[in-house]
Each structure stands twice: as C-alpha cells, then as structure tokens.
PDB file of C-alpha atoms (C1' of nucleotides) in Angstrom:
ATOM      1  CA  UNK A   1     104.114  73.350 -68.909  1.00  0.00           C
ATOM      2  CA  UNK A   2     106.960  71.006 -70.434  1.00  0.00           C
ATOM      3  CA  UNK A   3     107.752  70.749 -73.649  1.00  0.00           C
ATOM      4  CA  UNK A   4     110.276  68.495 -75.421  1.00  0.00           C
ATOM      5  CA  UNK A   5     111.320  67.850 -78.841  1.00  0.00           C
ATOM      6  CA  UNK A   6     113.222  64.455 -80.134  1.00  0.00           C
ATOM      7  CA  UNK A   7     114.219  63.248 -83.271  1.00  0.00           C
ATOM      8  CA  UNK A   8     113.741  59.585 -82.361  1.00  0.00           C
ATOM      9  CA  UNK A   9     115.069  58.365 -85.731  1.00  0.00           C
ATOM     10  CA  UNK A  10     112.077  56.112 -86.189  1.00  0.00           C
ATOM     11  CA  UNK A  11     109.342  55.989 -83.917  1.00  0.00           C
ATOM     12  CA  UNK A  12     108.658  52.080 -84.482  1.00  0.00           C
ATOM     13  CA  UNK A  13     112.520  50.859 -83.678  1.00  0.00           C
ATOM     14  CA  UNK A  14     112.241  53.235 -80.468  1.00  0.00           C
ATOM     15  CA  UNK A  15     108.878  52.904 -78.835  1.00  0.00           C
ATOM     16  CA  UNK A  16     110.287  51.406 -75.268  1.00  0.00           C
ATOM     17  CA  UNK A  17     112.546  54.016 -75.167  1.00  0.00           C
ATOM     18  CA  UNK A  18     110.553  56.824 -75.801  1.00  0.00           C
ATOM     19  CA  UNK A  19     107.070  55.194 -74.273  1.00  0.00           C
ATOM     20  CA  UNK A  20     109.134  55.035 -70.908  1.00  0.00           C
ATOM     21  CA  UNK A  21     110.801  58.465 -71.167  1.00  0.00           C
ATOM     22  CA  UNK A  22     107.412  60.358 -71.514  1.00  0.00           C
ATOM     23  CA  UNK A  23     106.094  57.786 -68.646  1.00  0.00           C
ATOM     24  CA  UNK A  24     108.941  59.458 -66.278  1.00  0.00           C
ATOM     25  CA  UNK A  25     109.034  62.583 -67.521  1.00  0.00           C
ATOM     26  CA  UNK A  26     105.618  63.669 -68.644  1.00  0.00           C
ATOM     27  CA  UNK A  27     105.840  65.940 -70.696  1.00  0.00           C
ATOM     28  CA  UNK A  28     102.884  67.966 -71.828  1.00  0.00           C
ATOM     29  CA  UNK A  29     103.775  68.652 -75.190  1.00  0.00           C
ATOM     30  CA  UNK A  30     105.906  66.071 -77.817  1.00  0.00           C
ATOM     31  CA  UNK A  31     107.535  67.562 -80.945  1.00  0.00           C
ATOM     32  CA  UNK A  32     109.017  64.235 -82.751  1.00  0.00           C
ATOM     33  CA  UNK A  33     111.081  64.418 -85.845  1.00  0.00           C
ATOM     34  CA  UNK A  34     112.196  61.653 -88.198  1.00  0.00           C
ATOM     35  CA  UNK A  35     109.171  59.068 -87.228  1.00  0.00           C
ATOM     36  CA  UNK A  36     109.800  57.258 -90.470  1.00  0.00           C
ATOM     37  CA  UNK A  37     106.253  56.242 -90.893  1.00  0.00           C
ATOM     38  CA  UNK A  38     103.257  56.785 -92.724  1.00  0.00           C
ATOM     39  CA  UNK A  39     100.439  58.245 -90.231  1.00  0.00           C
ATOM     40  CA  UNK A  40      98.690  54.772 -90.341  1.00  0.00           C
ATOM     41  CA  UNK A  41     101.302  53.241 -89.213  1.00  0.00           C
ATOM     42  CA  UNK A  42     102.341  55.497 -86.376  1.00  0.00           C
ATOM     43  CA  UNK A  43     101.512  53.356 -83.015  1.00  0.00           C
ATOM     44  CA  UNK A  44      98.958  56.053 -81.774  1.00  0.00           C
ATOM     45  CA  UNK A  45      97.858  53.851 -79.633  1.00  0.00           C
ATOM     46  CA  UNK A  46     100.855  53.512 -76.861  1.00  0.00           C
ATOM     47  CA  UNK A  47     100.626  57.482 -76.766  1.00  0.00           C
ATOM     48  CA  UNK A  48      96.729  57.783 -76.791  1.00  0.00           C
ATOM     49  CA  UNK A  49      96.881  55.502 -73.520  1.00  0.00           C
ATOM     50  CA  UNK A  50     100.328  57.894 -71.794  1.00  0.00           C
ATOM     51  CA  UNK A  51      96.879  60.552 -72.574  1.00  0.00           C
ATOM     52  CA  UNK A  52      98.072  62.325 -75.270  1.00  0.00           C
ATOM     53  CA  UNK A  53      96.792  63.383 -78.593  1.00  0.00           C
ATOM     54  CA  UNK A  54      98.278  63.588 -81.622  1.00  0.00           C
ATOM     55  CA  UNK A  55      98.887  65.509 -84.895  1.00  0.00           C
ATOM     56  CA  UNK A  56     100.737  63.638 -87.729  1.00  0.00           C
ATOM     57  CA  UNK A  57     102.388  64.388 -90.782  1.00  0.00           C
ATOM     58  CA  UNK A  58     104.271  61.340 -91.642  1.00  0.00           C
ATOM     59  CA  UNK A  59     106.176  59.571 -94.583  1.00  0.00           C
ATOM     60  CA  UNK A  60     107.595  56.231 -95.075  1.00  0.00           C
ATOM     61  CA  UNK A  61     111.214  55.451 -94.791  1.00  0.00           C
ATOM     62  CA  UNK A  62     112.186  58.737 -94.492  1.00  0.00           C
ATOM     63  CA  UNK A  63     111.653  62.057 -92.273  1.00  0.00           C
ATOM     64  CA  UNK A  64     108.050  62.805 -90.693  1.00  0.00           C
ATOM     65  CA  UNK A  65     107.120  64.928 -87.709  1.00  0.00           C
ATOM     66  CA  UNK A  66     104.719  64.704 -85.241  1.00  0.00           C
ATOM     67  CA  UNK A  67     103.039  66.593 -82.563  1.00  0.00           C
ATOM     68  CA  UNK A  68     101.854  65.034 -79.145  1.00  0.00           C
ATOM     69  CA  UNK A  69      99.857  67.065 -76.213  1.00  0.00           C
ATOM     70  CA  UNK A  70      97.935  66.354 -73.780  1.00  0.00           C
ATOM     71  CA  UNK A  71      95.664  69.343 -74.171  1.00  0.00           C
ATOM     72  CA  UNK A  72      93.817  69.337 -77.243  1.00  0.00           C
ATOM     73  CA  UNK A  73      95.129  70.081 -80.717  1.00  0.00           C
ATOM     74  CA  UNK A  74      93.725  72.525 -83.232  1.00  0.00           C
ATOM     75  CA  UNK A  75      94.284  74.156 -86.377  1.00  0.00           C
ATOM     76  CA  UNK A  76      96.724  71.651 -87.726  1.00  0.00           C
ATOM     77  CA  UNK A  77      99.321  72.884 -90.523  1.00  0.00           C
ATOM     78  CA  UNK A  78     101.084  70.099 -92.611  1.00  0.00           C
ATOM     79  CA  UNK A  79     104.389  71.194 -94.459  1.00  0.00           C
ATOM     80  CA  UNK A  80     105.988  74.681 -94.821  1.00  0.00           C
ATOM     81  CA  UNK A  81     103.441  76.942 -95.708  1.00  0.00           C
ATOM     82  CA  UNK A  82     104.556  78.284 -99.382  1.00  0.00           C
ATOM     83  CA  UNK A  83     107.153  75.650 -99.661  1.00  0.00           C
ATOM     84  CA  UNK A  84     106.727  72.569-102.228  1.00  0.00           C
ATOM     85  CA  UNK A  85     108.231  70.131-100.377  1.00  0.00           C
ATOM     86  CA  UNK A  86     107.465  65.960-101.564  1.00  0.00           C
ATOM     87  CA  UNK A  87     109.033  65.566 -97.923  1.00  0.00           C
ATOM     88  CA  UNK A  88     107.250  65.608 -94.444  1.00  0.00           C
ATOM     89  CA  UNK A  89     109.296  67.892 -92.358  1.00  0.00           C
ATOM     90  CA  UNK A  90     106.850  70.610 -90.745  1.00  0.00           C
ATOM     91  CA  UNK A  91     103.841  70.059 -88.761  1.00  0.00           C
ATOM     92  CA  UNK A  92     102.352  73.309 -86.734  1.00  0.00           C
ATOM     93  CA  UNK A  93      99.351  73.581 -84.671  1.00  0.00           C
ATOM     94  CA  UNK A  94      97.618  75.409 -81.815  1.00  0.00           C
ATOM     95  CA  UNK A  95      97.633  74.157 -78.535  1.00  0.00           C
ATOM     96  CA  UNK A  96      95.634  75.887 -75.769  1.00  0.00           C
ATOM     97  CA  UNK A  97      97.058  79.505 -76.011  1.00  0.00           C
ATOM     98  CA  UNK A  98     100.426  78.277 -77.615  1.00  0.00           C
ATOM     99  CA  UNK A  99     101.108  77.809 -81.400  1.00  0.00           C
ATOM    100  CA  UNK A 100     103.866  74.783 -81.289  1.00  0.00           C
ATOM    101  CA  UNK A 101     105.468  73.772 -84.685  1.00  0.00           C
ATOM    102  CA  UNK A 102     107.824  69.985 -84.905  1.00  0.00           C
ATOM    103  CA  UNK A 103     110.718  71.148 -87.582  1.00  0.00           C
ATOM    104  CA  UNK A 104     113.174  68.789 -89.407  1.00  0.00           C
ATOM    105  CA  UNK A 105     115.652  70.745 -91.142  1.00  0.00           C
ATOM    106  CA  UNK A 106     116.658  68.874 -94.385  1.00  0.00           C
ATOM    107  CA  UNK A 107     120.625  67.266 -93.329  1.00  0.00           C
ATOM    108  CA  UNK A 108     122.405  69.037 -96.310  1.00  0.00           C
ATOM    109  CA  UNK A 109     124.378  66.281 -96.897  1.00  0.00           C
ATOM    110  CA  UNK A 110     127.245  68.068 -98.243  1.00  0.00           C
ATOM    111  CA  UNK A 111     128.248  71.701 -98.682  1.00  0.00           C
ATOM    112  CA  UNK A 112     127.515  73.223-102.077  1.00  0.00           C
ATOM    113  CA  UNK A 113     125.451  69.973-103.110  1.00  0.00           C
ATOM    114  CA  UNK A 114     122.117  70.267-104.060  1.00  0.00           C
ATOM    115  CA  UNK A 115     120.720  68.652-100.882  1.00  0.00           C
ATOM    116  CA  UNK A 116     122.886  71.608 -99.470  1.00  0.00           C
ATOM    117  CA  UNK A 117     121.090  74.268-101.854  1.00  0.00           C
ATOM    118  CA  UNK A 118     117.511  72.557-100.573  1.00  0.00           C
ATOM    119  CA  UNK A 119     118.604  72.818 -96.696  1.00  0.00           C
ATOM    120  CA  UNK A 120     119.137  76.490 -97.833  1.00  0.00           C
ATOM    121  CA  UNK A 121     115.818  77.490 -99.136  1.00  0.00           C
ATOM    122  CA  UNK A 122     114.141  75.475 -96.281  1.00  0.00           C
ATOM    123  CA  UNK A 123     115.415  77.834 -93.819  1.00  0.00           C
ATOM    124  CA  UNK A 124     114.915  80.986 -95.976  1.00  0.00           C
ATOM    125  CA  UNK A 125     110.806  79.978 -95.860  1.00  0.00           C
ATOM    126  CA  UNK A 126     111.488  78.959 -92.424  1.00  0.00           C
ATOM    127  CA  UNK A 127     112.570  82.383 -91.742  1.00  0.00           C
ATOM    128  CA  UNK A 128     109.699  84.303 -94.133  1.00  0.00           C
ATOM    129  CA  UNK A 129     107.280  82.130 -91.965  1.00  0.00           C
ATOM    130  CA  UNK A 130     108.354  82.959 -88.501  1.00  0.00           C
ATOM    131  CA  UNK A 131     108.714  86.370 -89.697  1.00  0.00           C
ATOM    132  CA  UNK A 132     105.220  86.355 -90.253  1.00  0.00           C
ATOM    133  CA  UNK A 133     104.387  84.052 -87.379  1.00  0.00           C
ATOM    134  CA  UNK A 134     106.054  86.788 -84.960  1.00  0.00           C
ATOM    135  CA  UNK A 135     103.157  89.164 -86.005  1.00  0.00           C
ATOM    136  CA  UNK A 136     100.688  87.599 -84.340  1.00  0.00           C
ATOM    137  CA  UNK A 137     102.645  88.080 -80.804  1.00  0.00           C
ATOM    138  CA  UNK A 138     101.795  84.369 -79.777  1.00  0.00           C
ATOM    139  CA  UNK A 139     103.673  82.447 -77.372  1.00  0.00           C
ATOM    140  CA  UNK A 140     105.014  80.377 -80.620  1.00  0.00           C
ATOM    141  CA  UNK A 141     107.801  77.359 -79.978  1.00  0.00           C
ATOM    142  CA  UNK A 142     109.275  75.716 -82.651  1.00  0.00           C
ATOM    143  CA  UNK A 143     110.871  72.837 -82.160  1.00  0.00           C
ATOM    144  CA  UNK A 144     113.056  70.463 -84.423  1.00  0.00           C
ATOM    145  CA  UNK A 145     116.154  69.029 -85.628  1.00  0.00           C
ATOM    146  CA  UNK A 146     118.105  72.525 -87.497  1.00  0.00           C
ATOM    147  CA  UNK A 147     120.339  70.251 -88.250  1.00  0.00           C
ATOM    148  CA  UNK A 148     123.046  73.349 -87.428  1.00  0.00           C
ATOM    149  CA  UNK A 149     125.597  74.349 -84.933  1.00  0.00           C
ATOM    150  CA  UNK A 150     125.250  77.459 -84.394  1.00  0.00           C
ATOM    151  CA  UNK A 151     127.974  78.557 -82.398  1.00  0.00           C
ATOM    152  CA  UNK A 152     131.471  77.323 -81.047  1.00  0.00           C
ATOM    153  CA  UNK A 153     130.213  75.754 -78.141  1.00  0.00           C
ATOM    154  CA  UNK A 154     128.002  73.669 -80.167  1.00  0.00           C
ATOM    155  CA  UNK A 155     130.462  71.521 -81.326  1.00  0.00           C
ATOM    156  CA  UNK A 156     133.498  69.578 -79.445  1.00  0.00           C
ATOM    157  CA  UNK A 157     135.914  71.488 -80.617  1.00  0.00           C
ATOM    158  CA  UNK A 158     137.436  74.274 -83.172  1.00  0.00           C
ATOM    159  CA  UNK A 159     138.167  71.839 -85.905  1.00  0.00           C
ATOM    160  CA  UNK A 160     135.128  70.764 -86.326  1.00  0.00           C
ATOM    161  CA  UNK A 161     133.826  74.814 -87.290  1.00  0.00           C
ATOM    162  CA  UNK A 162     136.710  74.622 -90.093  1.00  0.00           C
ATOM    163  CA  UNK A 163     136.743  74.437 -93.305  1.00  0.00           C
ATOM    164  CA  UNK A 164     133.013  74.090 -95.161  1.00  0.00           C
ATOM    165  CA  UNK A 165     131.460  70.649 -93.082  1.00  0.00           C
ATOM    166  CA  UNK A 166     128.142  70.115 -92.924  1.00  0.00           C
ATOM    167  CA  UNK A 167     126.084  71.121 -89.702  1.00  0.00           C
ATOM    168  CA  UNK A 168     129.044  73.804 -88.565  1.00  0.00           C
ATOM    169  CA  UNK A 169     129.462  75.606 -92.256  1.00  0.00           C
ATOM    170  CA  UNK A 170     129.389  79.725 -91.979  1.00  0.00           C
ATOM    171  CA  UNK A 171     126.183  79.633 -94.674  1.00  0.00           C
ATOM    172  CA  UNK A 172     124.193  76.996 -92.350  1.00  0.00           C
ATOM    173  CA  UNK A 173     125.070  78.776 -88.999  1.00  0.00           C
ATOM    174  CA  UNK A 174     123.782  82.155 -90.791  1.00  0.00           C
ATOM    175  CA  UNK A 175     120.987  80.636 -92.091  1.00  0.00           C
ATOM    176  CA  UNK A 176     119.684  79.747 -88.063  1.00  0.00           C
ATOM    177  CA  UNK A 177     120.903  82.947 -86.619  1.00  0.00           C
ATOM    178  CA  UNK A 178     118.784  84.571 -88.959  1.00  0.00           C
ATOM    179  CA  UNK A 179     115.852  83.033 -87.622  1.00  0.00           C
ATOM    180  CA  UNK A 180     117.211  84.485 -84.488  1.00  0.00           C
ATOM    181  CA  UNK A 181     117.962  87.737 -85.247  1.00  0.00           C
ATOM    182  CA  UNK A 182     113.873  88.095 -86.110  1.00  0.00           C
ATOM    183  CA  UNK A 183     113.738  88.312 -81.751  1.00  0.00           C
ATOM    184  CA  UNK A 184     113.819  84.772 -81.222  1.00  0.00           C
ATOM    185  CA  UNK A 185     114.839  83.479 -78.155  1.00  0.00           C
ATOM    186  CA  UNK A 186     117.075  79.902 -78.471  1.00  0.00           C
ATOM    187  CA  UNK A 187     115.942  78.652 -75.148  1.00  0.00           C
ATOM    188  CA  UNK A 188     118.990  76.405 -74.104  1.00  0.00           C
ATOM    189  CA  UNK A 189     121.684  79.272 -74.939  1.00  0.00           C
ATOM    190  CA  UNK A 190     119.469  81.662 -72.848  1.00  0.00           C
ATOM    191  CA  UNK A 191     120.048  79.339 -69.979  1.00  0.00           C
ATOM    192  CA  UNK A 192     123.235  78.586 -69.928  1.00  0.00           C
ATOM    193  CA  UNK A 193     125.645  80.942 -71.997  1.00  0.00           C
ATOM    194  CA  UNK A 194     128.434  79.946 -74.227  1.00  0.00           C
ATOM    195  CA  UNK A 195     131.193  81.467 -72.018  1.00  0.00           C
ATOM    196  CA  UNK A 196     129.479  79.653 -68.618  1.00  0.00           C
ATOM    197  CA  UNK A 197     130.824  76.268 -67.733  1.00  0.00           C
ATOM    198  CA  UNK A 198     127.557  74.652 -67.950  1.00  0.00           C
ATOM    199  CA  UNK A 199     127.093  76.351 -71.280  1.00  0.00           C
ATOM    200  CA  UNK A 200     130.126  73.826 -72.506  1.00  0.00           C
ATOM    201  CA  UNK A 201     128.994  70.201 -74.232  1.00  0.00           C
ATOM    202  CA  UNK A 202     125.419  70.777 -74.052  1.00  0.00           C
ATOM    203  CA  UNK A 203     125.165  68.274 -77.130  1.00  0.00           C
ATOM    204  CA  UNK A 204     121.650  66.885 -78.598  1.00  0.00           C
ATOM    205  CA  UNK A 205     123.240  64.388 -81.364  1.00  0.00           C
ATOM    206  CA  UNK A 206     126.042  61.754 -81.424  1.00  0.00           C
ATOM    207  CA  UNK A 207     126.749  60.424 -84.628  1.00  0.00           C
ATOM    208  CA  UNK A 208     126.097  56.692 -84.299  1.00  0.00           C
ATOM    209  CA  UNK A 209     129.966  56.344 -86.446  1.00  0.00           C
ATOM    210  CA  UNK A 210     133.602  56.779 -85.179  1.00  0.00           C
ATOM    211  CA  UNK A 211     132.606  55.976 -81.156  1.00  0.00           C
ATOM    212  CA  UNK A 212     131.130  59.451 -81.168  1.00  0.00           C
ATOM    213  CA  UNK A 213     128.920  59.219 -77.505  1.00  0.00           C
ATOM    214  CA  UNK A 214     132.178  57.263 -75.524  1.00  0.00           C
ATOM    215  CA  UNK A 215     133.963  60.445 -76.893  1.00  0.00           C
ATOM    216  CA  UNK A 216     131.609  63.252 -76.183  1.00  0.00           C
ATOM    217  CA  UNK A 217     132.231  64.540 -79.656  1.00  0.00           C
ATOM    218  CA  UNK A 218     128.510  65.630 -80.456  1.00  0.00           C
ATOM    219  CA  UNK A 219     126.934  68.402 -81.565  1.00  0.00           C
ATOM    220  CA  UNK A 220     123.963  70.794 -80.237  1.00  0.00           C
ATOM    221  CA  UNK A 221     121.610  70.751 -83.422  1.00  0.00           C
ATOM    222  CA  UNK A 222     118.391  70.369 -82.140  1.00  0.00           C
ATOM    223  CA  UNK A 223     116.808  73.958 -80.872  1.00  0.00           C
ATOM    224  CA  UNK A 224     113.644  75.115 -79.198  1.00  0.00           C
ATOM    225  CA  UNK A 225     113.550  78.635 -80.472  1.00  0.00           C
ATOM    226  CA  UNK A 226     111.075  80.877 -78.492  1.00  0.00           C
ATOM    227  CA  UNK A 227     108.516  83.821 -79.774  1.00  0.00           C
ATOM    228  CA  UNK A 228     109.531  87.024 -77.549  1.00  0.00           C
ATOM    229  CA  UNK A 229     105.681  86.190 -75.640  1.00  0.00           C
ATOM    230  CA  UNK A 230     106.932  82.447 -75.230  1.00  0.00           C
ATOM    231  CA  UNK A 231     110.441  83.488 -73.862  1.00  0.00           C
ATOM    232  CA  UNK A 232     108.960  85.502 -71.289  1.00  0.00           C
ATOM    233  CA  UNK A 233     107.685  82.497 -69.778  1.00  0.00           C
ATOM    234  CA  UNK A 234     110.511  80.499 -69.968  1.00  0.00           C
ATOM    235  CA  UNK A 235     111.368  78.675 -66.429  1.00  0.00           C
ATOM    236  CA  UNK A 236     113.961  76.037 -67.398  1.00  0.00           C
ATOM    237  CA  UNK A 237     115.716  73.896 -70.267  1.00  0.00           C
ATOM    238  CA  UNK A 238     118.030  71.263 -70.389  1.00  0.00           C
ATOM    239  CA  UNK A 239     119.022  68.009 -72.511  1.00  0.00           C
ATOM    240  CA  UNK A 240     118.487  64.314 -71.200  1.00  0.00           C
ATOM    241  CA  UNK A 241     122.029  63.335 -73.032  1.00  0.00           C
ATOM    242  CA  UNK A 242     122.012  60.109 -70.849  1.00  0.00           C
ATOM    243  CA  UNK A 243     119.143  58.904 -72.750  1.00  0.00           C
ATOM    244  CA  UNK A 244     121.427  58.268 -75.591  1.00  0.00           C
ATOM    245  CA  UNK A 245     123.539  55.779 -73.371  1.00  0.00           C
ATOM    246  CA  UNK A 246     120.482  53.433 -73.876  1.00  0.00           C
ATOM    247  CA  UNK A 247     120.966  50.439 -75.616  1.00  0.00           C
ATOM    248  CA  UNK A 248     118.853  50.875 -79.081  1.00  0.00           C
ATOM    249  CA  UNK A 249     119.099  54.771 -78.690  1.00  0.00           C
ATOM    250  CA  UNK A 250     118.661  57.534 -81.088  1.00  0.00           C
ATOM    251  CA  UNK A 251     121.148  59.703 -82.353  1.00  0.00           C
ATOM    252  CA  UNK A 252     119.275  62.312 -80.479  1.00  0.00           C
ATOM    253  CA  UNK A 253     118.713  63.300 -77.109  1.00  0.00           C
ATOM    254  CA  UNK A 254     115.379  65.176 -75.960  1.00  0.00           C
ATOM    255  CA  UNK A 255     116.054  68.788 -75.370  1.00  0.00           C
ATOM    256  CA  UNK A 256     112.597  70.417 -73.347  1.00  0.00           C
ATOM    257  CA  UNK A 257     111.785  73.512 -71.693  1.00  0.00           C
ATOM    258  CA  UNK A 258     109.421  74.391 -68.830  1.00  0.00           C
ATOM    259  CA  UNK A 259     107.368  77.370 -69.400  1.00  0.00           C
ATOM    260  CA  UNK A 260     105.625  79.242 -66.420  1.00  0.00           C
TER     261      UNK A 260
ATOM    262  C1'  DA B   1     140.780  59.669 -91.851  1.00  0.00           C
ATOM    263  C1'  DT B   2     135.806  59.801 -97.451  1.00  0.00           C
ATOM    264  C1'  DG B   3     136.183  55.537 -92.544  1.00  0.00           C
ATOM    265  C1'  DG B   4     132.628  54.600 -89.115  1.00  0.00           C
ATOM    266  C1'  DT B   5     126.873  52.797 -87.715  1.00  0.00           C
ATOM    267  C1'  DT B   6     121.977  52.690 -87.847  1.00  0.00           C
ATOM    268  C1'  DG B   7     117.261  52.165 -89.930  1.00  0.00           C
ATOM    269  C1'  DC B   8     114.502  51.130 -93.751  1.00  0.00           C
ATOM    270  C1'  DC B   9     108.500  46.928 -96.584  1.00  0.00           C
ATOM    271  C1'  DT B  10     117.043  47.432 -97.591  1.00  0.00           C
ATOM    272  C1'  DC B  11     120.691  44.710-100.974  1.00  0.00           C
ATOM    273  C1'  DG B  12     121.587  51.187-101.708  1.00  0.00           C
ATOM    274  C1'  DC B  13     120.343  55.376 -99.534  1.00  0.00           C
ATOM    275  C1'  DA B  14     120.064  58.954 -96.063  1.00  0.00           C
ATOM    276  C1'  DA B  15     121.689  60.449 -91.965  1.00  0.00           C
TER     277       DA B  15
END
DNA sequence: ATGGTTGCCTCGCAA
C-alpha cells in the first residue's frame, strides 16, 4: 500500500507532471494540497481514467486539498472539525481499513502576525483532533503541507533555525512536535534519523526565489505523521526531490510511504 | 539581503 502526499501548488498548471508521476509510480492513495480550484473545476477526469477516485474540498485561487484512492472512499470530512475556517485546508476520509486525512497548514506568513496567530490555532485543533482521532486505534495517516521544520536537519543549515523566521520558529516547531508527542509516528524521521547520513537534506520544498533547488537550501515541511496502528505497518518512505528538477515544477516534492 | 519567483478568472496577494 503506497501512499503519497504533494502540495502541487495548483493542480491545473501541473497536471503533466503529476498525471505522469502517479502513471510511474502508482500510488494507491493521493493526499494533494494547494489544488487552487473549485471542485468543479478539478480535472477529475485525467485521475478517474489513472483509476482513482476522488474526495474534494476545493477553493479558488487559493489552498484546497484533495484525496485520491484507488479503493473506494467513504465517510468524507470537509474542514477541521470544530474549526471555522472560510479556507479549504482539511479533507479526511476512510479508506478500506485506513482513515487518511490531506492537511495544509496555514503558511504563517510572518512571526507574531496574525496569519502567524491563525497558523497557531490551526495546529492547536489539529492537535485536539488527532488527540481524539488516536482513540479510535485506527491505522490513521495524515498527510499535508505543516508548513514547519521541525528539527535541525530539516533545514540547510543553523542559520536558518535563528532568530524568529517563519517555518523554523521555536512556537511553530512546538506546535508539530506536539502533535507528535500524542504517539505519533513522523514516518520519514523514523526511517532515516537526524544523526544518520541519509537522515541529512531530506528536503520536500524549495522556495521557487533566491536559486533555492541549484543550492539545496530547502526545507522538510511536508510530513506523513502515522497513528501508533499505522506505524506498525510502516515498510518504507522516502521523497522524489528530483521531481522538482522538472521544468514547470512545484515547490514541493512528493514524500510517500509504503505500508505492509 | 525585506531581494528573489510562481500562480492566480492577476495588475496585488499569498506563498
């Protein structure tokens, strides 16, 4: 069972690239964030004929998550549960014996702004949800774009952890390893450890400014975070970084796990 | 370094 998530950074200027990645690598499950679309206008069709269906909860411009499996999809959750949010940035839904949930952490913007404040209380429902999630004692993945760093590793180098920036701030970083410290399992730091070799540069996002990808300077913000019963299963991870060497790429590589 | 680049029913905004 594979399972990826991808913010594509708008699903209608990266079709090719993303029809032909799930082409090669088939993935049984699709957690996209930042589809920019109203569900109407999401091109369901390219995916319905890869076999997959789909679960939308989409917005113009701006944001909008989806969910793509090949198995069938029920019990479909749109937005946070107990969160007013005007913006599309949770879908959740069962698939087969799994619960799987696409996540797009607000950006933040800047620390101590009010998109900062927002980014805040996203993650402390985030958190109250899991919490509750955890009860059930699913295998439960969620999926997404934290939009954090959570630890040293995840960034190219000390510098960028000083001072208050966004993604690498101490409030943000504490924010996700609360999430963690619930039992959650972050599935590509269980595979390769901060202190191994391998463990070094596992980025997910290049900013598109400052010649960020010829420089390696990303970041490793987008997580597959694993319910104790989906961790148990967990065979593999990695990140497809050479996706983002495509011409017309995302931002964002696909990060995936295989579960047994 | 407050720049840089990309996407959007765009001429500013969010990332």
């Amino acid at each position: 069972m594979k399972i990826v998530t991808w913010n594509v950074n708008s699903i209608k200027a990266r079709l090719p690239i993303v029809i032909n990645w799930l082409r090669e690598n088939a993935p049984d499950i699709v957690l996209l964030q930042e589809i920019k679309c109203e569900n109407s206008a999401f091109p369901s069709e390219f995916f319905e004929d890869l076999g997959y269906n789909i679960a939308l909860h989409g917005q113009k411009t701006y944001h909008g998550v989806a969910i793509l499996s090949k198995l069938p999809i029920e019990d479909v959750v749109r937005g946070l549960p107990d969160f007013e949010d005007t913006q599309s940035r949770y879908i959740e839904a069962l698939v087969g014996s799994m619960r799987v949930s696409s996540i797009y952490v607000p950006n933040g913007q800047e620390v101590g702004s009010d998109k900062f404040h927002y980014k805040l209380s996203f993650y402390k429902k985030l958190k109250a949800h899991m919490k509750k999630s955890l009860e059930a004692k699913e295998i439960a993945i969620w999926g997404g774009d934290y939009n954090v760093a959570p630890f040293l590793a995840d960034g190219p180098n000390e510098e960028a952890f000083k001072g208050e920036r966004i993604l690498t701030s101490q409030k943000e970083r504490e924010a996700f390893r609360e999430l963690l410290w619930l039992g959650i399992t972050d599935a590509i730091r269980v595979q390769y450890s901060e202190e191994s070799l391998q463990g070094q540069h596992l980025f997910s996002w290049w900013d598109y400014r400052a010649n960020s990808w010829a420089q390696n300077k990303g970041f490793r913000i987008d997580h597959l975070l694993l319910s104790p019963q989906a961790a148990d299963r967990l065979e593999s991870a990695g990140i497809n970084s050479e996706v983002r060497a495509l011409e017309k790429a995302s931002d964002h590589a696909p990060v995936w796990i295989k579960l047994r």
